[in-house]
Coordinates of C-alpha atoms and ligand atoms in Angstrom, one line a residue:
X14 CA 111.4 126.1 121.2
X15 CA 111.5 123.3 123.7
X16 CA 112.9 120.1 122.4
X17 CA 110.7 117.1 122.7
X18 CA 112.1 113.8 123.8
X19 CA 112.1 111.4 120.8
X20 CA 109.5 108.6 121.1
X21 CA 110.6 105.0 121.0
X22 CA 109.1 101.5 120.9
X23 CA 109.0 99.9 124.3
X24 CA 110.4 96.6 122.9
X25 CA 111.3 94.8 119.8
X26 CA 107.8 93.2 119.9
X27 CA 106.3 96.7 119.8
X28 CA 108.1 97.5 116.6
X29 CA 107.3 94.2 115.0
X30 CA 103.6 94.5 115.8
X31 CA 103.3 98.1 114.7
X32 CA 105.2 97.6 111.5
X33 CA 103.3 94.4 110.8
X34 CA 100.1 96.4 111.4
X35 CA 101.3 99.0 108.8
X36 CA 102.0 96.3 106.3
X37 CA 98.8 94.3 106.8
X38 CA 96.0 96.3 105.4
X39 CA 93.7 96.8 102.5
X40 CA 96.6 95.6 100.3
X41 CA 96.3 92.1 101.9
X42 CA 92.6 91.8 102.3
X43 CA 91.3 93.8 99.3
X44 CA 93.9 94.2 96.6
X45 CA 96.0 91.0 96.8
X46 CA 93.0 88.6 96.4
X47 CA 91.7 90.4 93.3
X48 CA 95.0 90.8 91.5
X49 CA 95.6 87.1 92.2
X50 CA 92.3 86.4 90.7
X51 CA 92.9 88.6 87.6
X52 CA 96.3 87.0 87.1
X53 CA 95.0 83.5 87.4
X54 CA 96.6 82.4 90.7
X55 CA 99.3 79.8 90.7
X56 CA 102.3 81.1 88.9
X57 CA 101.4 84.7 89.9
X58 CA 101.5 83.8 93.6
X59 CA 104.9 82.2 93.2
X60 CA 106.3 85.2 91.4
X61 CA 104.9 87.5 94.1
X62 CA 106.6 85.4 96.8
X63 CA 109.9 85.6 94.9
X64 CA 109.6 89.4 94.7
X65 CA 108.8 89.7 98.4
X66 CA 111.9 87.7 99.2
X67 CA 114.4 89.1 96.7
X68 CA 113.3 92.8 96.6
X69 CA 110.9 93.4 99.5
X70 CA 112.9 91.9 102.3
X71 CA 116.2 93.6 101.5
X72 CA 114.5 97.0 101.1
X73 CA 112.6 96.4 104.3
X74 CA 116.0 96.0 106.1
X75 CA 117.3 99.1 104.3
X76 CA 114.4 101.3 105.4
X77 CA 114.6 100.1 109.0
X78 CA 118.4 100.6 109.1
X79 CA 118.2 104.1 107.6
X80 CA 115.7 105.0 110.3
X81 CA 117.6 103.5 113.2
X82 CA 120.9 105.0 112.1
X83 CA 119.6 108.5 111.8
X84 CA 116.8 108.5 114.5
X85 CA 115.0 111.0 112.3
X86 CA 111.9 111.1 110.1
X87 CA 112.4 110.5 106.4
X88 CA 113.6 113.9 105.2
X89 CA 116.3 114.2 107.9
X90 CA 117.1 110.5 107.7
X91 CA 117.9 110.4 104.0
X92 CA 119.8 113.7 104.3
X93 CA 121.9 112.3 107.2
X94 CA 122.7 108.9 105.7
X95 CA 123.0 109.7 102.0
X96 CA 123.7 113.5 101.6
X97 CA 122.0 116.9 101.5
X98 CA 120.3 116.5 98.1
X99 CA 118.5 113.4 99.4
X100 CA 116.2 115.5 101.4
X101 CA 114.2 115.9 98.2
X102 CA 113.7 112.2 98.1
X103 CA 112.4 112.4 101.6
X104 CA 110.0 115.2 100.6
X105 CA 108.8 112.9 97.8
X106 CA 108.0 110.3 100.5
X107 CA 106.1 112.9 102.6
X108 CA 104.0 113.8 99.5
X109 CA 103.4 110.2 98.7
X110 CA 102.2 109.4 102.2
X111 CA 99.9 112.5 102.0
X112 CA 98.2 111.3 98.8
X113 CA 98.1 107.6 99.7
X114 CA 96.5 108.3 103.1
X115 CA 94.0 110.7 101.5
X116 CA 92.4 108.1 99.3
X117 CA 93.1 104.9 101.4
X118 CA 90.8 106.3 104.1
X119 CA 87.9 106.2 101.7
X120 CA 88.0 102.4 101.2
X121 CA 88.8 102.0 104.9
X122 CA 85.6 103.9 105.7
X123 CA 83.5 101.5 103.6
X124 CA 84.3 98.8 106.2
X125 CA 82.3 100.7 108.7
X126 CA 79.3 100.8 106.4
X127 CA 79.5 97.0 105.8
X128 CA 80.0 96.3 109.4
X129 CA 76.9 98.2 110.2
X130 CA 74.9 96.6 107.4
X131 CA 76.1 93.1 108.3
X132 CA 75.2 93.6 111.9
X133 CA 71.7 94.4 110.7
X134 CA 71.6 91.3 108.6
X135 CA 72.8 89.1 111.5
X136 CA 70.0 90.2 113.7
X137 CA 67.3 91.0 111.1
X138 CA 68.0 88.4 108.4
X139 CA 69.5 88.9 105.0
X140 CA 66.8 90.3 102.6
X141 CA 66.2 87.7 99.9
X142 CA 65.7 90.3 97.2
X143 CA 68.8 92.4 98.0
X144 CA 71.3 93.0 95.2
X145 CA 74.6 93.6 96.8
X146 CA 75.8 95.2 93.6
X147 CA 73.1 97.8 93.8
X148 CA 73.7 98.3 97.5
X149 CA 77.4 99.0 96.7
X150 CA 76.5 101.4 94.0
X151 CA 74.1 103.3 96.3
X152 CA 76.6 103.4 99.1
X153 CA 79.5 104.8 97.0
X154 CA 77.2 107.2 95.2
X155 CA 75.8 108.8 98.4
X156 CA 78.0 111.9 98.9
X157 CA 77.0 112.6 102.5
X158 CA 77.5 109.0 103.6
X159 CA 80.9 108.9 101.9
X160 CA 81.9 112.1 103.6
X161 CA 80.8 110.9 107.0
X162 CA 82.4 107.5 106.7
X163 CA 85.8 109.0 105.7
X164 CA 85.5 111.6 108.4
X165 CA 85.0 109.1 111.2
X166 CA 87.9 107.0 109.9
X167 CA 90.1 110.0 109.7
X168 CA 89.2 111.0 113.3
X169 CA 90.1 107.4 114.4
X170 CA 93.5 107.7 112.7
X171 CA 94.2 111.1 114.2
X172 CA 93.1 109.9 117.6
X173 CA 95.6 107.1 117.7
X174 CA 98.6 109.1 116.4
X175 CA 97.8 111.9 118.7
X176 CA 98.9 109.8 121.7
X177 CA 102.3 109.1 120.2
X178 CA 104.4 106.1 119.4
X179 CA 104.2 104.1 122.6
X180 CA 101.0 105.2 124.1
X181 CA 99.1 105.4 120.8
X182 CA 100.5 103.4 117.9
X183 CA 102.1 100.6 119.9
X184 CA 99.3 100.1 122.3
X185 CA 96.7 100.0 119.6
X186 CA 98.7 97.5 117.5
X187 CA 99.2 95.3 120.5
X188 CA 95.5 94.9 121.0
X189 CA 94.3 95.0 117.4
X190 CA 96.8 92.6 115.8
X191 CA 96.0 89.6 118.0
X192 CA 92.3 90.3 117.5
X193 CA 92.9 90.4 113.8
X194 CA 94.7 87.1 113.8
X195 CA 92.0 85.5 115.9
X196 CA 89.2 86.6 113.5
X197 CA 91.2 85.4 110.5
X198 CA 91.8 82.0 112.1
X199 CA 88.0 81.6 112.7
X200 CA 87.3 82.6 109.1
X201 CA 90.0 80.2 107.8
X202 CA 88.6 77.2 109.7
X203 CA 85.2 77.9 108.5
X204 CA 86.3 78.4 104.9
X205 CA 88.5 75.3 104.8
X206 CA 85.5 73.3 105.7
X207 CA 83.6 74.4 102.6
X208 CA 83.4 72.3 99.5
X209 CA 85.3 74.8 97.3
X210 CA 88.4 74.9 99.5
X211 CA 90.3 72.2 97.6
X212 CA 89.8 74.0 94.3
X213 CA 90.7 77.3 95.9
X214 CA 94.0 75.9 97.2
X215 CA 94.7 74.4 93.8
X216 CA 94.0 77.8 92.1
X217 CA 96.3 79.7 94.5
X218 CA 99.2 77.3 94.8
X219 CA 99.4 75.1 91.7
X220 CA 102.1 76.5 89.4
X221 CA 100.7 77.0 85.9
X222 CA 103.5 79.0 84.3
X223 CA 102.0 78.8 80.9
X224 CA 99.2 81.1 82.0
X225 CA 101.3 83.9 83.5
X226 CA 102.0 87.0 81.3
X227 CA 104.9 89.4 81.7
X228 CA 102.6 92.1 82.9
X229 CA 101.6 89.8 85.7
X230 CA 105.2 89.5 86.8
X231 CA 105.6 93.2 87.0
X232 CA 102.3 93.6 88.8
X233 CA 103.5 91.2 91.5
X234 CA 106.7 93.3 92.0
X235 CA 104.7 96.5 92.3
X236 CA 102.3 95.0 94.8
X237 CA 105.2 93.7 96.9
X238 CA 106.0 97.4 97.6
X239 CA 102.5 98.4 98.4
X240 CA 101.8 95.5 100.7
X241 CA 105.0 95.9 102.7
X242 CA 104.5 99.7 103.1
X243 CA 107.8 100.3 101.3
X244 CA 108.9 103.0 99.0
X245 CA 107.7 106.1 100.9
X246 CA 109.6 106.0 104.2
X247 CA 106.9 104.5 106.4
X248 CA 109.4 101.9 107.6
X249 CA 112.2 104.5 107.8
X250 CA 110.0 106.4 110.2
X251 CA 109.1 103.3 112.3
X252 CA 112.8 102.3 112.2
X253 CA 113.7 105.6 113.7
X254 CA 112.1 104.5 117.0
X255 CA 114.1 101.3 117.3
X256 CA 116.8 101.1 119.9
X257 CA 120.2 99.6 119.3
X258 CA 119.4 96.5 121.2
X259 CA 117.0 95.2 118.6
X260 CA 117.9 93.2 115.5
X261 CA 116.8 94.8 112.3
X262 CA 117.2 91.6 110.4
X263 CA 115.0 89.6 112.7
X264 CA 112.3 92.3 112.8
X265 CA 112.3 92.7 109.0
X266 CA 112.0 88.9 108.6
X267 CA 109.1 88.7 111.0
X268 CA 107.2 91.7 109.4
X269 CA 107.6 90.3 105.9
X270 CA 106.6 86.8 107.0
X271 CA 103.5 87.9 108.8
X272 CA 102.4 90.2 106.0
X273 CA 102.8 87.4 103.4
X274 CA 101.0 84.8 105.6
X275 CA 98.0 87.1 106.1
X276 CA 97.7 87.9 102.4
X277 CA 97.7 84.2 101.6
X278 CA 95.2 83.3 104.3
X279 CA 92.8 86.1 103.2
X280 CA 93.0 84.8 99.7
X281 CA 92.4 81.2 100.7
X282 CA 89.3 82.3 102.7
X283 CA 87.9 84.3 99.9
X284 CA 88.4 81.8 97.1
X285 CA 87.2 78.9 99.2
X286 CA 83.9 80.7 99.6
X287 CA 83.7 81.7 95.9
X288 CA 84.6 78.3 94.6
X289 CA 81.9 76.8 96.8
X290 CA 79.1 78.5 94.9
X291 CA 78.4 77.2 91.4
X292 CA 78.7 79.8 88.7
X293 CA 79.9 82.5 91.1
X294 CA 83.4 82.6 89.8
X295 CA 82.2 83.9 86.4
X296 CA 80.3 86.6 88.2
X297 CA 83.2 87.6 90.4
X298 CA 85.3 87.9 87.3
X299 CA 83.2 90.8 86.2
X300 CA 84.0 92.9 89.3
X301 CA 87.1 91.7 90.9
X302 CA 87.6 95.0 92.7
X303 CA 84.2 94.5 94.4
X304 CA 85.0 91.0 95.7
X305 CA 85.2 92.2 99.3
X306 CA 82.2 94.5 99.2
X307 CA 79.9 92.9 96.6
X308 CA 80.4 89.1 96.5
X309 CA 81.4 88.4 100.1
X310 CA 78.6 90.2 102.1
X311 CA 76.0 88.0 100.5
X312 CA 78.0 84.8 100.8
X313 CA 78.4 85.2 104.6
X314 CA 74.6 85.0 104.9
X315 CA 73.9 82.4 102.3
X316 CA 76.7 79.8 102.2
X317 CA 79.3 80.2 104.8
X318 CA 79.2 78.1 108.0
X319 CA 78.8 80.5 110.9
X320 CA 78.6 83.3 108.4
X321 CA 76.1 85.3 110.4
X322 CA 78.6 85.7 113.2
X323 CA 81.7 85.8 111.0
X324 CA 80.2 88.5 108.6
X325 CA 80.3 91.5 111.0
X326 CA 83.6 90.2 112.5
X327 CA 85.1 90.2 109.1
X328 CA 84.3 93.9 108.5
X329 CA 85.7 94.7 111.9
X330 CA 88.8 92.9 110.7
X331 CA 89.0 95.0 107.6
X332 CA 88.6 98.2 109.6
X333 CA 91.3 97.2 112.1
X334 CA 93.7 96.2 109.4
X335 CA 93.2 99.5 107.6
X336 CA 93.5 101.5 110.8
X337 CA 96.9 100.1 111.7
X338 CA 98.0 101.1 108.2
X339 CA 96.5 104.6 108.2
X340 CA 98.2 105.4 111.5
X341 CA 101.6 104.6 110.0
X342 CA 100.9 106.8 107.1
X343 CA 99.9 109.7 109.4
X344 CA 102.9 109.1 111.6
X345 CA 105.2 109.7 108.5
X346 CA 103.6 113.2 108.1
X347 CA 103.5 113.9 111.8
X348 CA 107.1 113.0 112.5
X349 CA 108.2 115.1 109.5
X350 CA 106.5 118.1 111.0
X351 CA 107.9 117.4 114.5
X352 CA 111.5 116.9 113.3
X353 CA 111.7 119.4 110.5
X354 CA 109.3 122.1 111.5
X355 CA 109.7 121.8 115.3
X356 CA 106.0 121.3 115.9
X357 CA 104.5 119.7 119.0
X358 CA 103.1 116.2 118.3
X359 CA 99.6 117.1 119.1
X360 CA 99.6 120.1 116.7
X361 CA 101.4 118.2 114.0
X362 CA 98.9 115.4 114.1
X363 CA 95.9 117.8 113.8
X364 CA 97.5 120.0 111.1
X365 CA 98.4 117.1 108.9
X366 CA 95.2 115.1 109.6
X367 CA 93.1 118.1 108.6
X368 CA 95.1 119.0 105.5
X369 CA 94.9 115.4 104.3
X370 CA 91.2 115.2 105.0
X371 CA 90.6 118.0 102.5
X372 CA 91.9 115.6 99.8
X373 CA 90.1 112.7 101.3
X374 CA 86.8 114.5 100.5
X375 CA 87.8 114.6 96.8
X376 CA 88.4 110.9 96.8
X377 CA 85.3 110.1 98.8
X378 CA 83.1 112.0 96.3
X379 CA 84.7 110.5 93.2
X380 CA 82.6 107.3 93.1
X381 CA 79.6 108.7 91.3
X382 CA 78.2 111.2 93.8
X383 CA 80.0 114.2 92.3
X384 CA 80.3 114.2 88.5
X385 CA 83.3 116.5 88.1
X386 CA 85.3 114.2 90.5
X387 CA 83.9 111.0 89.2
X388 CA 84.4 111.6 85.5
X389 CA 87.7 113.4 85.4
X390 CA 90.4 111.7 83.4
X391 CA 94.2 111.6 83.7
X392 CA 96.8 108.9 83.0
X393 CA 94.1 106.9 81.3
X394 CA 92.2 106.6 84.6
X395 CA 88.7 107.9 85.4
X396 CA 87.8 109.5 88.7
X397 CA 89.9 111.2 91.4
X398 CA 90.4 108.0 93.4
X399 CA 91.7 105.9 90.5
X400 CA 93.9 108.7 89.3
X401 CA 95.5 109.2 92.7
X402 CA 95.9 105.4 93.2
X403 CA 97.4 105.1 89.8
X404 CA 99.9 107.9 90.4
X405 CA 101.0 106.5 93.8
X406 CA 101.2 102.8 92.9
X407 CA 102.7 103.3 89.5
X408 CA 105.1 106.2 90.0
X409 CA 105.6 107.2 93.5
X410 CA 106.2 103.9 95.4
X411 CA 108.5 102.3 92.8
X412 CA 110.6 105.4 92.4
X413 CA 110.8 105.9 96.1
X414 CA 111.8 102.2 96.6
X415 CA 114.5 102.6 93.9
X416 CA 115.8 105.7 95.7
X417 CA 116.0 103.9 99.1
X418 CA 117.9 100.9 97.5
X419 CA 120.4 103.3 95.9
X420 CA 120.8 105.3 99.1
X421 CA 121.5 102.2 101.2
X422 CA 123.5 100.3 98.6
X423 CA 125.5 103.0 96.9
X424 CA 125.5 106.2 99.0
X425 CA 125.9 104.8 102.5
X426 CA 129.3 103.2 103.3
X427 CA 129.7 99.5 103.7
X428 CA 130.7 100.1 107.3
X429 CA 127.5 102.1 108.1
X430 CA 125.1 99.5 106.8
X431 CA 127.1 96.6 108.2
X432 CA 127.1 98.1 111.6
X433 CA 123.4 98.3 111.6
X434 CA 122.7 94.9 110.3
X435 CA 125.4 92.9 111.9
X436 CA 124.7 94.2 115.4
X437 CA 125.3 91.1 117.5
X438 CA 121.6 90.3 117.6
X439 CA 121.2 89.2 114.0
X440 CA 120.1 85.6 113.3
X441 CA 122.5 82.9 112.2
X442 CA 121.1 82.6 108.7
X443 CA 121.9 86.2 107.8
X444 CA 124.8 86.9 105.4
X445 CA 125.7 90.6 105.1
X446 CA 127.3 90.1 101.8
X447 CA 124.2 88.6 100.3
X448 CA 122.1 91.6 101.5
X449 CA 124.6 94.0 100.0
X450 CA 124.4 92.2 96.7
X451 CA 120.7 92.3 96.7
X452 CA 120.4 96.0 97.6
X453 CA 123.0 97.1 95.2
X454 CA 122.1 95.1 92.2
X455 CA 119.0 92.8 92.4
X456 CA 116.5 95.3 93.9
X457 CA 117.4 98.3 91.7
X458 CA 117.4 96.3 88.5
X459 CA 114.0 94.7 89.3
X460 CA 112.5 98.1 90.3
X461 CA 113.9 99.8 87.2
X462 CA 112.2 97.1 85.2
X463 CA 108.9 98.0 86.8
X464 CA 109.4 101.7 86.1
X465 CA 110.4 101.0 82.5
X466 CA 107.4 98.9 82.1
X467 CA 105.2 101.7 83.4
X468 CA 106.8 104.1 81.1
X469 CA 106.1 101.7 78.2
X470 CA 102.5 101.9 79.1
X471 CA 101.7 99.2 81.6
X472 CA 99.3 100.0 84.4
X473 CA 99.8 98.6 87.9
X474 CA 97.0 100.1 90.0
Ligands
LIG15 N1 100.8 98.2 103.3 C1 99.4 98.8 103.3 C2 98.4 97.7 102.8 O1 98.8 96.6 102.4 C3 99.3 100.0 102.4 C4 100.5 100.9 102.3 C5 101.2 101.1 101.2 C6 101.0 101.6 103.3 N2 102.2 101.9 101.5 C7 102.1 102.3 102.8 C8 100.7 101.8 104.6 C9 102.9 103.1 103.5 C10 101.5 102.5 105.4 C11 102.6 103.2 104.8 O2 97.3 98.0 102.9

């Protein structure tokens, strides 16, 4: 077997862009706005920000440092830094990535459909009698369409990862992320000019602690894992391509800051539009999950300034954001096969992409088109998609995150983690002792609280 030279980022900027691309995704554009809505904004957002800072940021540093120290994909990385039995935790991460990618692709594929539709509306006019709710139902219920949308998205993901870390992932992130920021700025400017923007900002940022329930606190914590791509080794894998010259602390800080900023901006945009239309907030309340695909399409063409141009651009944005996340998920699988099974990258990408796609089909057909898949029930959830998402969000990510915190805080030596974080490039504000306290005590206790809450019956998906 010939050994392949291990890939690496070309620069610190490459890592930050690629990892930021992984973090920014459907979690920011689709999930965060609707859980903020469901939890009544204000206090929820503050608790979420606290979770990101106290739990997400330390674990982000832990994943990146485990990756850089071992220069291996997750199974080998955890085995190297924490001990032989930890390879099972790595395996848990590989499985988690497999399932997450299989269903995430389905929602990502919807962005193609809405891009196509909105292009048609831009040039042909928005039909006055169109019900976007009905359109959504017809779209998700069409088996063939769902299959094709997911297939095209999977091929795009495989196509990028095929070309490797520098020539594939990094190059794509370098182009896509600036485009994504640009589109968001345009949307933000337009949204802030709308009459509802003041009310939206108030809803999002005014702390009203009386309205927040404990379940909302726990949901904020769970989402901070999802949105930062933590808890399944994606950041361990990306960390394994960092060179010693780069500061983990600075990179982690930048990734977390960008991800948080984008989630807030997306939410401001969506709520500004929604609050600008009288009576719409009651309607949105009925299908918060559909905000992105039911409420927004129509609003672009009826109320939003420059909406006819921004509409199609917005769905391009969703597709790009999702793509930089799916490539990181596929890279976890690929690098596992390369490092642990000695496969060539090209073969590893195709093998894992094809295997995952089989399960993507199940998820794609579970929105009404195929009764067995749409009506199956497990963990109190109906349909393959919801069951898979429930299992990953409620069980796999939190347990994986807990394991990473324990590996970095209790199984690695103080010297090993200190060497990685205090590497001469770290920023002035960084205090190693504080990180160690957070990773040993604060993060595990907070995550255990989530897991306990899930065991006691709380649902986070
Ligand atoms: N962070 C991604 C988003 O917000 C989703 C995600 C969760 C993810 N875990 C991941 C992506 C692991 C890549 C790897 O949409």
